[in-house]
Amino acid sequence: MSTLFVDGAVHEDRWVSVDGEQPVPEGEDVIVSLAVFEAQSHALVTRNAGRLGVYLEAGDQIEAIADHLDHIVLVALDFPSFADGRAFSKARLLRDRYQFEGQIRATGDIRIDQVSHMRRSGFDAFQVSHQPTIDSLIEDKDSGLDLFYQPAVGDSAERIAGKNWARRAL
Amino acid sequence: MYRYDEFDREFVAARVAQFRDQVARRVSGELSEDNFKPLRLHNGVYLQLHAYMLRVAVPYGTLNSSQMRMLAHIARKYDRDYGHFTTRQNIQFNWPKLADIPDILEDLASVEMHAIQTSGNCIRNVTADHFAGASADEVADPRPYAEILRQWSTIHPEFLFLPRKFKIAVIGSPSDRAAMQFHDIGLEVRKNDQGELGLRVFVGGGLGRTPMIGKLIRDWLPEEDMLSYCEAILRVYNLYGRRDNKYKARIKILVHETGLEELKEDVEVEFERIRDGVLKLPDEDVAAITEYFAPPQFDQIPERSDSIEHAKLDNRSFARWVGQNVSEHSQSGYGIVTVALKGTGEAPGDATSAQMDVLADLGERYSHDELRVSHEQNVILPHVRLSDLKAVYDALLEAGMASPNAGLITDIIACPGLDYCALATARSIPVAQELSQRFADLDRQNDIGELKLKISGCINACGHHHVGHIGILGVDRRGEELYQVTLGGSGDEQAAVGEIIGRGFAADEITNAVETIVDTYLSRRLSDDETFLDAYRRLGPQPFKDALYPAKEAA
């Protein structure tokens, strides 16, 4: 069982995942796989009811959905293993290159020691299965530092005099 | 040299506290080894054959004497009284107890050092020319750039789980003493016709099982764009680098398989998007970092020291050492001293705590409180008055560090090999020791002249064998150690990957084989001035093959 955290709090997941052959349910908020999205993109972006999310596996590229981001309100990016860091750069591209303002949800092998890095790369939701990580997030401990040697996504942090690249969390 | 400001101090202290908590969770069993592994790796802690190993970063190889003294203290207190200087300008301690490591990191932090990102699939310690700020041929000191890169890459949230490790080297002279073109990113600081500083950028160099020379991706990059360009390269690599096979995961393979032009286009598109953003380096910030590396207050002294000239006449060993281990300094009356950690029969790069203390004292007293670690596993005293050379030599002699062999055949690079390393397939240190004994005769070494001999104990090539003029690679063949020989490699500005000369040699044959190669060179060179590498480039492999494998030729 996984637990969903959005903006730092446990959240009930109302989104329905759609993959493979099953029809996309009418009126529901859905997260579709890239294959489903590509097969039905016109129907999906012109639906009248229900919001649209897309799930990208680690090997899928953002460019595949870039032209449709106006109609997408959630992108889920998978970490098949904690060591596979591709989704960090994809989240970064979504926020910085495409100015995507919807939810970016991390799924898969998420460990507490990476959550702060994910946040700084643009993620704001985490679907976590690893129990120690769930426990730590419930206690609001993400083990990150408050000092950063580089600017990152959504920085409201304070700049450091003489080190234009460094930041201190406010 | 760079000194921590309040921000750096706080950062490293917070990082030590974080790791202390993680180690406590591991020791108590709350964290399994699997869960602990990525955390320890980002803090330089490896699990070796016999014990944990801690790799401490020496950013771009520069350290002061109190830092060197702290390394001695750590060797004495927490290890077996020695440390090992590595080809990445770092130092490794081979026998620390896991429970002690947070204390070691705290000791290091007290002298502004750390072990962050000395392992793991992230941006590693940034290396630089070990003669930076001292050599006569320097355009600009590469270390301010290396320091800015060190900071930017430290716990970069996006680039901690790359396909594979990522190494950056920076040089500031036309001579490449840092094997810059064998790094994932190689940077050469240059001046344009307007006198502005910028960088030439190479990408996709590397050693390992697929050695590649870095490709020129940009001939001129304004210095203000350094971080944006590196971030663009890293982002493209993180997105597209292969993750299906760890042996094909370095950026060199991406460059090779994608082609430089296509990769360059991706990098340039991303770079153009971000170049005027938050990573642009303000002139005043670059100037502030550069100020830390301002040259020390040199005295105006004569180019020649009469007392040293007399001492050289009196003492042939001293004269030999000066001739071989002292390099030209940019400042008249000064020299750059290479302390070769390559005594006859010693493990290359090892130093005892007592030796480190001596080095610290010498650095403090005679070299403006500065020392360097070279990728050739030696220690450098960068700013020594010529008139102090005799005192420095005498102290080194007493401490067993006066080997007059810098750049000669016994100035061997060797990885730790099967004696320590979990990846190794063969021993390297005993091979280096036997070769250093075989060629111990100094007259003979001097007659042979410049010759870079490099030994790796496995295909990962930590001993840089691909760029050895003579390279030796130890492999395992059906339980026997077998040593393959490559010739003609070079890590300098005329970069070349060595060619395999033929079938390998058993452990008890390899020293004879090297001697045969050397004798072939001596008999075929045009004059004493033709170096081994020049002769090899002129002659090609055939005369060496004929000498090494005579029976085959006869058959």
PDB file of C-alpha atoms in Angstrom, chain B residues 80-339:
ATOM      1  CA  ARG B  80      47.002   2.183  10.583  1.00  0.00           C
ATOM      2  CA  ASP B  81      49.245   5.223  10.561  1.00  0.00           C
ATOM      3  CA  TYR B  82      49.230   5.862   6.821  1.00  0.00           C
ATOM      4  CA  GLY B  83      47.082   7.230   4.009  1.00  0.00           C
ATOM      5  CA  HIS B  84      47.025   6.760   0.257  1.00  0.00           C
ATOM      6  CA  PHE B  85      47.045   9.720  -2.157  1.00  0.00           C
ATOM      7  CA  THR B  86      44.995   8.888  -5.237  1.00  0.00           C
ATOM      8  CA  THR B  87      44.989   9.703  -8.942  1.00  0.00           C
ATOM      9  CA  ARG B  88      42.053  12.029  -8.318  1.00  0.00           C
ATOM     10  CA  GLN B  89      44.096  14.223  -5.972  1.00  0.00           C
ATOM     11  CA  ASN B  90      42.245  12.782  -2.977  1.00  0.00           C
ATOM     12  CA  ILE B  91      43.434  10.760   0.003  1.00  0.00           C
ATOM     13  CA  GLN B  92      42.047   7.409   1.094  1.00  0.00           C
ATOM     14  CA  PHE B  93      42.126   5.853   4.527  1.00  0.00           C
ATOM     15  CA  ASN B  94      41.888   2.102   4.261  1.00  0.00           C
ATOM     16  CA  TRP B  95      41.052   0.930   7.749  1.00  0.00           C
ATOM     17  CA  PRO B  96      38.649   3.268   9.583  1.00  0.00           C
ATOM     18  CA  LYS B  97      35.884   1.837  11.773  1.00  0.00           C
ATOM     19  CA  LEU B  98      32.426   2.845  10.607  1.00  0.00           C
ATOM     20  CA  ALA B  99      31.490   4.121  14.048  1.00  0.00           C
ATOM     21  CA  ASP B 100      34.518   6.465  13.974  1.00  0.00           C
ATOM     22  CA  ILE B 101      33.728   8.019  10.617  1.00  0.00           C
ATOM     23  CA  PRO B 102      31.431  10.798  11.904  1.00  0.00           C
ATOM     24  CA  ASP B 103      34.245  11.857  14.275  1.00  0.00           C
ATOM     25  CA  ILE B 104      36.722  11.789  11.398  1.00  0.00           C
ATOM     26  CA  LEU B 105      34.402  13.959   9.315  1.00  0.00           C
ATOM     27  CA  GLU B 106      34.060  16.362  12.217  1.00  0.00           C
ATOM     28  CA  ASP B 107      37.847  16.558  12.535  1.00  0.00           C
ATOM     29  CA  LEU B 108      38.042  17.229   8.808  1.00  0.00           C
ATOM     30  CA  ALA B 109      35.374  19.933   9.023  1.00  0.00           C
ATOM     31  CA  SER B 110      37.463  21.699  11.668  1.00  0.00           C
ATOM     32  CA  VAL B 111      40.093  22.312   8.964  1.00  0.00           C
ATOM     33  CA  GLU B 112      37.575  22.995   6.181  1.00  0.00           C
ATOM     34  CA  MET B 113      37.628  19.571   4.569  1.00  0.00           C
ATOM     35  CA  HIS B 114      35.004  16.954   3.789  1.00  0.00           C
ATOM     36  CA  ALA B 115      34.378  13.688   1.962  1.00  0.00           C
ATOM     37  CA  ILE B 116      31.247  14.778   0.098  1.00  0.00           C
ATOM     38  CA  GLN B 117      30.737  13.222  -3.341  1.00  0.00           C
ATOM     39  CA  THR B 118      34.031  11.366  -3.415  1.00  0.00           C
ATOM     40  CA  SER B 119      32.013   8.354  -4.523  1.00  0.00           C
ATOM     41  CA  GLY B 120      28.611   7.521  -5.951  1.00  0.00           C
ATOM     42  CA  ASN B 121      27.070   8.336  -9.329  1.00  0.00           C
ATOM     43  CA  CYS B 122      27.386  12.068  -8.926  1.00  0.00           C
ATOM     44  CA  ILE B 123      29.758  14.894  -9.799  1.00  0.00           C
ATOM     45  CA  ARG B 124      33.019  13.960  -8.103  1.00  0.00           C
ATOM     46  CA  ASN B 125      35.779  16.084  -6.652  1.00  0.00           C
ATOM     47  CA  VAL B 126      36.828  18.606  -9.307  1.00  0.00           C
ATOM     48  CA  THR B 127      40.505  18.226 -10.188  1.00  0.00           C
ATOM     49  CA  ALA B 128      42.997  20.730 -11.590  1.00  0.00           C
ATOM     50  CA  ASP B 129      46.594  21.199 -12.650  1.00  0.00           C
ATOM     51  CA  HIS B 130      48.725  20.539  -9.550  1.00  0.00           C
ATOM     52  CA  PHE B 131      51.085  23.344 -10.625  1.00  0.00           C
ATOM     53  CA  ALA B 132      48.190  25.843 -10.726  1.00  0.00           C
ATOM     54  CA  GLY B 133      49.137  29.332  -9.613  1.00  0.00           C
ATOM     55  CA  ALA B 134      52.829  28.507  -9.861  1.00  0.00           C
ATOM     56  CA  SER B 135      53.833  27.226 -13.285  1.00  0.00           C
ATOM     57  CA  ALA B 136      55.677  29.459 -15.685  1.00  0.00           C
ATOM     58  CA  ASP B 137      53.398  28.656 -18.633  1.00  0.00           C
ATOM     59  CA  GLU B 138      50.076  29.512 -16.979  1.00  0.00           C
ATOM     60  CA  VAL B 139      47.453  31.707 -18.692  1.00  0.00           C
ATOM     61  CA  ALA B 140      45.224  31.881 -15.608  1.00  0.00           C
ATOM     62  CA  ASP B 141      44.837  29.968 -12.373  1.00  0.00           C
ATOM     63  CA  PRO B 142      42.245  27.214 -12.984  1.00  0.00           C
ATOM     64  CA  ARG B 143      41.361  26.862  -9.313  1.00  0.00           C
ATOM     65  CA  PRO B 144      38.805  29.686  -8.986  1.00  0.00           C
ATOM     66  CA  TYR B 145      36.796  27.930 -11.703  1.00  0.00           C
ATOM     67  CA  ALA B 146      37.278  24.573 -10.013  1.00  0.00           C
ATOM     68  CA  GLU B 147      36.113  26.053  -6.697  1.00  0.00           C
ATOM     69  CA  ILE B 148      32.973  27.557  -8.235  1.00  0.00           C
ATOM     70  CA  LEU B 149      32.268  24.189  -9.858  1.00  0.00           C
ATOM     71  CA  ARG B 150      32.883  22.444  -6.543  1.00  0.00           C
ATOM     72  CA  GLN B 151      30.306  24.608  -4.866  1.00  0.00           C
ATOM     73  CA  TRP B 152      27.691  24.380  -7.616  1.00  0.00           C
ATOM     74  CA  SER B 153      28.032  20.595  -7.841  1.00  0.00           C
ATOM     75  CA  THR B 154      27.855  20.008  -4.066  1.00  0.00           C
ATOM     76  CA  ILE B 155      24.571  18.212  -3.313  1.00  0.00           C
ATOM     77  CA  HIS B 156      23.130  19.414  -6.609  1.00  0.00           C
ATOM     78  CA  PRO B 157      19.624  18.009  -6.157  1.00  0.00           C
ATOM     79  CA  GLU B 158      19.168  17.094  -9.806  1.00  0.00           C
ATOM     80  CA  PHE B 159      22.508  15.379 -10.350  1.00  0.00           C
ATOM     81  CA  LEU B 160      23.012  13.024  -7.391  1.00  0.00           C
ATOM     82  CA  PHE B 161      21.734   9.921  -9.193  1.00  0.00           C
ATOM     83  CA  LEU B 162      23.343  10.181 -12.585  1.00  0.00           C
ATOM     84  CA  PRO B 163      23.779   7.159 -14.856  1.00  0.00           C
ATOM     85  CA  ARG B 164      27.361   6.931 -13.582  1.00  0.00           C
ATOM     86  CA  LYS B 165      30.061   8.968 -11.860  1.00  0.00           C
ATOM     87  CA  PHE B 166      31.036  12.285 -13.445  1.00  0.00           C
ATOM     88  CA  LYS B 167      34.490  13.846 -13.337  1.00  0.00           C
ATOM     89  CA  ILE B 168      35.475  17.407 -14.209  1.00  0.00           C
ATOM     90  CA  ALA B 169      39.046  18.678 -14.590  1.00  0.00           C
ATOM     91  CA  VAL B 170      40.231  22.252 -15.171  1.00  0.00           C
ATOM     92  CA  ILE B 171      43.582  23.458 -16.476  1.00  0.00           C
ATOM     93  CA  GLY B 172      44.897  26.955 -17.101  1.00  0.00           C
ATOM     94  CA  SER B 173      47.990  26.360 -19.240  1.00  0.00           C
ATOM     95  CA  PRO B 174      48.640  25.023 -22.712  1.00  0.00           C
ATOM     96  CA  SER B 175      50.478  22.104 -21.070  1.00  0.00           C
ATOM     97  CA  ASP B 176      48.008  19.598 -19.695  1.00  0.00           C
ATOM     98  CA  ARG B 177      49.276  18.159 -16.418  1.00  0.00           C
ATOM     99  CA  ALA B 178      45.812  17.023 -15.292  1.00  0.00           C
ATOM    100  CA  ALA B 179      44.864  14.562 -18.088  1.00  0.00           C
ATOM    101  CA  MET B 180      42.038  17.021 -18.743  1.00  0.00           C
ATOM    102  CA  GLN B 181      40.972  15.348 -21.984  1.00  0.00           C
ATOM    103  CA  PHE B 182      40.299  12.113 -20.113  1.00  0.00           C
ATOM    104  CA  HIS B 183      37.477  13.573 -18.033  1.00  0.00           C
ATOM    105  CA  ASP B 184      33.722  13.654 -18.534  1.00  0.00           C
ATOM    106  CA  ILE B 185      34.094  17.422 -18.845  1.00  0.00           C
ATOM    107  CA  GLY B 186      37.508  18.962 -19.431  1.00  0.00           C
ATOM    108  CA  LEU B 187      37.926  22.721 -19.211  1.00  0.00           C
ATOM    109  CA  GLU B 188      40.876  24.790 -20.346  1.00  0.00           C
ATOM    110  CA  VAL B 189      40.972  28.408 -19.208  1.00  0.00           C
ATOM    111  CA  ARG B 190      42.051  30.688 -22.045  1.00  0.00           C
ATOM    112  CA  LYS B 191      42.332  34.342 -22.907  1.00  0.00           C
ATOM    113  CA  ASN B 192      40.898  35.743 -26.124  1.00  0.00           C
ATOM    114  CA  ASP B 193      42.331  38.575 -28.228  1.00  0.00           C
ATOM    115  CA  GLN B 194      40.494  41.130 -26.098  1.00  0.00           C
ATOM    116  CA  GLY B 195      42.160  39.738 -22.993  1.00  0.00           C
ATOM    117  CA  GLU B 196      38.897  38.263 -21.676  1.00  0.00           C
ATOM    118  CA  LEU B 197      38.919  34.942 -19.886  1.00  0.00           C
ATOM    119  CA  GLY B 198      36.882  32.032 -21.107  1.00  0.00           C
ATOM    120  CA  LEU B 199      36.948  28.306 -21.432  1.00  0.00           C
ATOM    121  CA  ARG B 200      37.514  25.667 -24.050  1.00  0.00           C
ATOM    122  CA  VAL B 201      35.174  22.772 -23.283  1.00  0.00           C
ATOM    123  CA  PHE B 202      35.803  19.086 -23.931  1.00  0.00           C
ATOM    124  CA  VAL B 203      33.227  16.393 -23.251  1.00  0.00           C
ATOM    125  CA  GLY B 204      33.184  12.631 -23.142  1.00  0.00           C
ATOM    126  CA  GLY B 205      36.751  11.760 -22.276  1.00  0.00           C
ATOM    127  CA  GLY B 206      37.459   8.896 -19.930  1.00  0.00           C
ATOM    128  CA  LEU B 207      39.502   5.804 -19.166  1.00  0.00           C
ATOM    129  CA  GLY B 208      37.920   2.614 -17.803  1.00  0.00           C
ATOM    130  CA  ARG B 209      37.162  -0.258 -20.125  1.00  0.00           C
ATOM    131  CA  THR B 210      36.426   2.027 -23.079  1.00  0.00           C
ATOM    132  CA  PRO B 211      39.098   4.721 -23.107  1.00  0.00           C
ATOM    133  CA  MET B 212      38.157   7.843 -25.070  1.00  0.00           C
ATOM    134  CA  ILE B 213      39.749  11.220 -25.627  1.00  0.00           C
ATOM    135  CA  GLY B 214      37.398  14.111 -24.862  1.00  0.00           C
ATOM    136  CA  LYS B 215      35.779  15.822 -27.852  1.00  0.00           C
ATOM    137  CA  LEU B 216      35.884  19.570 -28.286  1.00  0.00           C
ATOM    138  CA  ILE B 217      32.288  20.722 -27.821  1.00  0.00           C
ATOM    139  CA  ARG B 218      32.952  24.453 -27.530  1.00  0.00           C
ATOM    140  CA  ASP B 219      36.078  26.358 -28.400  1.00  0.00           C
ATOM    141  CA  TRP B 220      35.154  29.499 -26.508  1.00  0.00           C
ATOM    142  CA  LEU B 221      32.790  29.821 -23.569  1.00  0.00           C
ATOM    143  CA  PRO B 222      32.710  33.143 -21.711  1.00  0.00           C
ATOM    144  CA  GLU B 223      33.560  32.528 -18.056  1.00  0.00           C
ATOM    145  CA  GLU B 224      30.222  33.966 -16.920  1.00  0.00           C
ATOM    146  CA  ASP B 225      28.497  31.034 -18.671  1.00  0.00           C
ATOM    147  CA  MET B 226      30.535  28.232 -17.101  1.00  0.00           C
ATOM    148  CA  LEU B 227      27.851  26.962 -14.728  1.00  0.00           C
ATOM    149  CA  SER B 228      25.019  27.277 -17.268  1.00  0.00           C
ATOM    150  CA  TYR B 229      26.966  25.285 -19.818  1.00  0.00           C
ATOM    151  CA  CYS B 230      27.964  22.577 -17.353  1.00  0.00           C
ATOM    152  CA  GLU B 231      24.383  22.379 -16.087  1.00  0.00           C
ATOM    153  CA  ALA B 232      23.158  21.962 -19.671  1.00  0.00           C
ATOM    154  CA  ILE B 233      25.635  19.141 -20.310  1.00  0.00           C
ATOM    155  CA  LEU B 234      24.710  17.406 -17.069  1.00  0.00           C
ATOM    156  CA  ARG B 235      20.973  17.721 -17.747  1.00  0.00           C
ATOM    157  CA  VAL B 236      21.277  16.194 -21.210  1.00  0.00           C
ATOM    158  CA  TYR B 237      23.468  13.433 -19.796  1.00  0.00           C
ATOM    159  CA  ASN B 238      21.098  12.713 -16.907  1.00  0.00           C
ATOM    160  CA  LEU B 239      18.147  12.437 -19.306  1.00  0.00           C
ATOM    161  CA  TYR B 240      19.771  10.461 -22.096  1.00  0.00           C
ATOM    162  CA  GLY B 241      22.799   8.645 -20.671  1.00  0.00           C
ATOM    163  CA  ARG B 242      22.441   4.871 -20.748  1.00  0.00           C
ATOM    164  CA  ARG B 243      21.289   3.153 -17.593  1.00  0.00           C
ATOM    165  CA  ASP B 244      20.874  -0.383 -18.903  1.00  0.00           C
ATOM    166  CA  ASN B 245      24.536  -1.303 -18.523  1.00  0.00           C
ATOM    167  CA  LYS B 246      26.861   0.311 -15.995  1.00  0.00           C
ATOM    168  CA  TYR B 247      29.804  -0.221 -18.307  1.00  0.00           C
ATOM    169  CA  LYS B 248      28.141   1.869 -20.993  1.00  0.00           C
ATOM    170  CA  ALA B 249      26.756   4.545 -18.716  1.00  0.00           C
ATOM    171  CA  ARG B 250      29.482   7.188 -18.753  1.00  0.00           C
ATOM    172  CA  ILE B 251      28.910  10.266 -20.898  1.00  0.00           C
ATOM    173  CA  LYS B 252      31.708   9.159 -23.239  1.00  0.00           C
ATOM    174  CA  ILE B 253      29.424   6.353 -24.482  1.00  0.00           C
ATOM    175  CA  LEU B 254      26.531   8.794 -24.987  1.00  0.00           C
ATOM    176  CA  VAL B 255      28.824  11.064 -26.996  1.00  0.00           C
ATOM    177  CA  HIS B 256      30.100   8.103 -28.968  1.00  0.00           C
ATOM    178  CA  GLU B 257      26.701   6.562 -29.708  1.00  0.00           C
ATOM    179  CA  THR B 258      24.744   9.782 -30.253  1.00  0.00           C
ATOM    180  CA  GLY B 259      27.493  11.565 -32.109  1.00  0.00           C
ATOM    181  CA  LEU B 260      29.034  14.825 -30.994  1.00  0.00           C
ATOM    182  CA  GLU B 261      26.960  17.012 -33.329  1.00  0.00           C
ATOM    183  CA  GLU B 262      23.578  15.809 -32.134  1.00  0.00           C
ATOM    184  CA  LEU B 263      24.594  15.900 -28.500  1.00  0.00           C
ATOM    185  CA  LYS B 264      26.044  19.353 -28.942  1.00  0.00           C
ATOM    186  CA  GLU B 265      22.786  20.569 -30.424  1.00  0.00           C
ATOM    187  CA  ASP B 266      20.834  19.327 -27.392  1.00  0.00           C
ATOM    188  CA  VAL B 267      23.356  20.918 -25.040  1.00  0.00           C
ATOM    189  CA  GLU B 268      23.371  24.229 -26.902  1.00  0.00           C
ATOM    190  CA  VAL B 269      19.554  24.439 -26.990  1.00  0.00           C
ATOM    191  CA  GLU B 270      19.366  23.915 -23.238  1.00  0.00           C
ATOM    192  CA  PHE B 271      22.285  26.280 -22.683  1.00  0.00           C
ATOM    193  CA  GLU B 272      20.684  29.065 -24.739  1.00  0.00           C
ATOM    194  CA  ARG B 273      17.511  28.676 -22.697  1.00  0.00           C
ATOM    195  CA  ILE B 274      19.248  29.025 -19.319  1.00  0.00           C
ATOM    196  CA  ARG B 275      22.357  31.097 -20.059  1.00  0.00           C
ATOM    197  CA  ASP B 276      20.867  34.417 -19.021  1.00  0.00           C
ATOM    198  CA  GLY B 277      19.255  32.938 -15.943  1.00  0.00           C
ATOM    199  CA  VAL B 278      20.251  32.541 -12.326  1.00  0.00           C
ATOM    200  CA  LEU B 279      23.434  30.591 -13.035  1.00  0.00           C
ATOM    201  CA  LYS B 280      25.117  33.444 -14.881  1.00  0.00           C
ATOM    202  CA  LEU B 281      28.241  34.295 -12.931  1.00  0.00           C
ATOM    203  CA  PRO B 282      28.481  37.940 -11.871  1.00  0.00           C
ATOM    204  CA  ASP B 283      31.955  39.385 -12.465  1.00  0.00           C
ATOM    205  CA  GLU B 284      32.231  40.462  -8.848  1.00  0.00           C
ATOM    206  CA  ASP B 285      31.551  36.951  -7.533  1.00  0.00           C
ATOM    207  CA  VAL B 286      34.140  35.414  -9.840  1.00  0.00           C
ATOM    208  CA  ALA B 287      36.550  38.136  -8.744  1.00  0.00           C
ATOM    209  CA  ALA B 288      35.831  37.404  -5.085  1.00  0.00           C
ATOM    210  CA  ILE B 289      36.577  33.697  -5.503  1.00  0.00           C
ATOM    211  CA  THR B 290      39.652  34.489  -7.603  1.00  0.00           C
ATOM    212  CA  GLU B 291      40.918  36.764  -4.837  1.00  0.00           C
ATOM    213  CA  TYR B 292      41.228  33.729  -2.542  1.00  0.00           C
ATOM    214  CA  PHE B 293      43.766  32.323  -4.974  1.00  0.00           C
ATOM    215  CA  ALA B 294      45.818  35.486  -5.294  1.00  0.00           C
ATOM    216  CA  PRO B 295      49.524  34.652  -5.441  1.00  0.00           C
ATOM    217  CA  PRO B 296      51.357  34.847  -2.111  1.00  0.00           C
ATOM    218  CA  GLN B 297      53.675  37.764  -1.415  1.00  0.00           C
ATOM    219  CA  PHE B 298      56.730  36.680  -3.357  1.00  0.00           C
ATOM    220  CA  ASP B 299      60.064  38.297  -2.608  1.00  0.00           C
ATOM    221  CA  GLN B 300      62.081  39.909  -5.359  1.00  0.00           C
ATOM    222  CA  ILE B 301      65.044  37.575  -5.448  1.00  0.00           C
ATOM    223  CA  PRO B 302      67.659  36.711  -8.045  1.00  0.00           C
ATOM    224  CA  GLU B 303      66.961  34.082 -10.625  1.00  0.00           C
ATOM    225  CA  ARG B 304      69.985  32.086  -9.494  1.00  0.00           C
ATOM    226  CA  SER B 305      70.902  31.035  -6.005  1.00  0.00           C
ATOM    227  CA  ASP B 306      74.692  30.806  -5.612  1.00  0.00           C
ATOM    228  CA  SER B 307      74.427  28.780  -2.423  1.00  0.00           C
ATOM    229  CA  ILE B 308      72.320  26.198  -4.251  1.00  0.00           C
ATOM    230  CA  GLU B 309      74.698  26.076  -7.175  1.00  0.00           C
ATOM    231  CA  HIS B 310      77.522  25.375  -4.713  1.00  0.00           C
ATOM    232  CA  ALA B 311      75.494  22.756  -2.884  1.00  0.00           C
ATOM    233  CA  LYS B 312      74.773  21.038  -6.174  1.00  0.00           C
ATOM    234  CA  LEU B 313      78.486  20.837  -6.904  1.00  0.00           C
ATOM    235  CA  ASP B 314      79.143  19.415  -3.447  1.00  0.00           C
ATOM    236  CA  ASN B 315      76.344  16.919  -3.416  1.00  0.00           C
ATOM    237  CA  ARG B 316      75.540  14.909  -6.503  1.00  0.00           C
ATOM    238  CA  SER B 317      72.359  13.402  -5.025  1.00  0.00           C
ATOM    239  CA  PHE B 318      71.019  16.862  -4.267  1.00  0.00           C
ATOM    240  CA  ALA B 319      71.914  18.051  -7.750  1.00  0.00           C
ATOM    241  CA  ARG B 320      70.090  15.096  -9.229  1.00  0.00           C
ATOM    242  CA  TRP B 321      67.020  15.775  -7.111  1.00  0.00           C
ATOM    243  CA  VAL B 322      66.982  19.454  -8.098  1.00  0.00           C
ATOM    244  CA  GLY B 323      67.362  18.514 -11.742  1.00  0.00           C
ATOM    245  CA  GLN B 324      64.496  16.065 -11.665  1.00  0.00           C
ATOM    246  CA  ASN B 325      62.053  17.220  -8.981  1.00  0.00           C
ATOM    247  CA  VAL B 326      62.156  21.007  -9.196  1.00  0.00           C
ATOM    248  CA  SER B 327      60.106  22.661 -11.950  1.00  0.00           C
ATOM    249  CA  GLU B 328      60.152  26.167 -13.310  1.00  0.00           C
ATOM    250  CA  HIS B 329      58.123  28.697 -11.332  1.00  0.00           C
ATOM    251  CA  SER B 330      56.442  31.778 -12.783  1.00  0.00           C
ATOM    252  CA  GLN B 331      58.325  33.835 -10.208  1.00  0.00           C
ATOM    253  CA  SER B 332      62.034  34.461 -10.539  1.00  0.00           C
ATOM    254  CA  GLY B 333      64.067  32.833  -7.766  1.00  0.00           C
ATOM    255  CA  TYR B 334      61.370  30.280  -6.899  1.00  0.00           C
ATOM    256  CA  GLY B 335      60.846  26.659  -7.847  1.00  0.00           C
ATOM    257  CA  ILE B 336      58.062  24.080  -7.700  1.00  0.00           C
ATOM    258  CA  VAL B 337      59.120  21.004  -5.727  1.00  0.00           C
ATOM    259  CA  THR B 338      57.655  17.588  -6.477  1.00  0.00           C
ATOM    260  CA  VAL B 339      57.911  15.274  -3.485  1.00  0.00           C
TER     261      VAL B 339
END
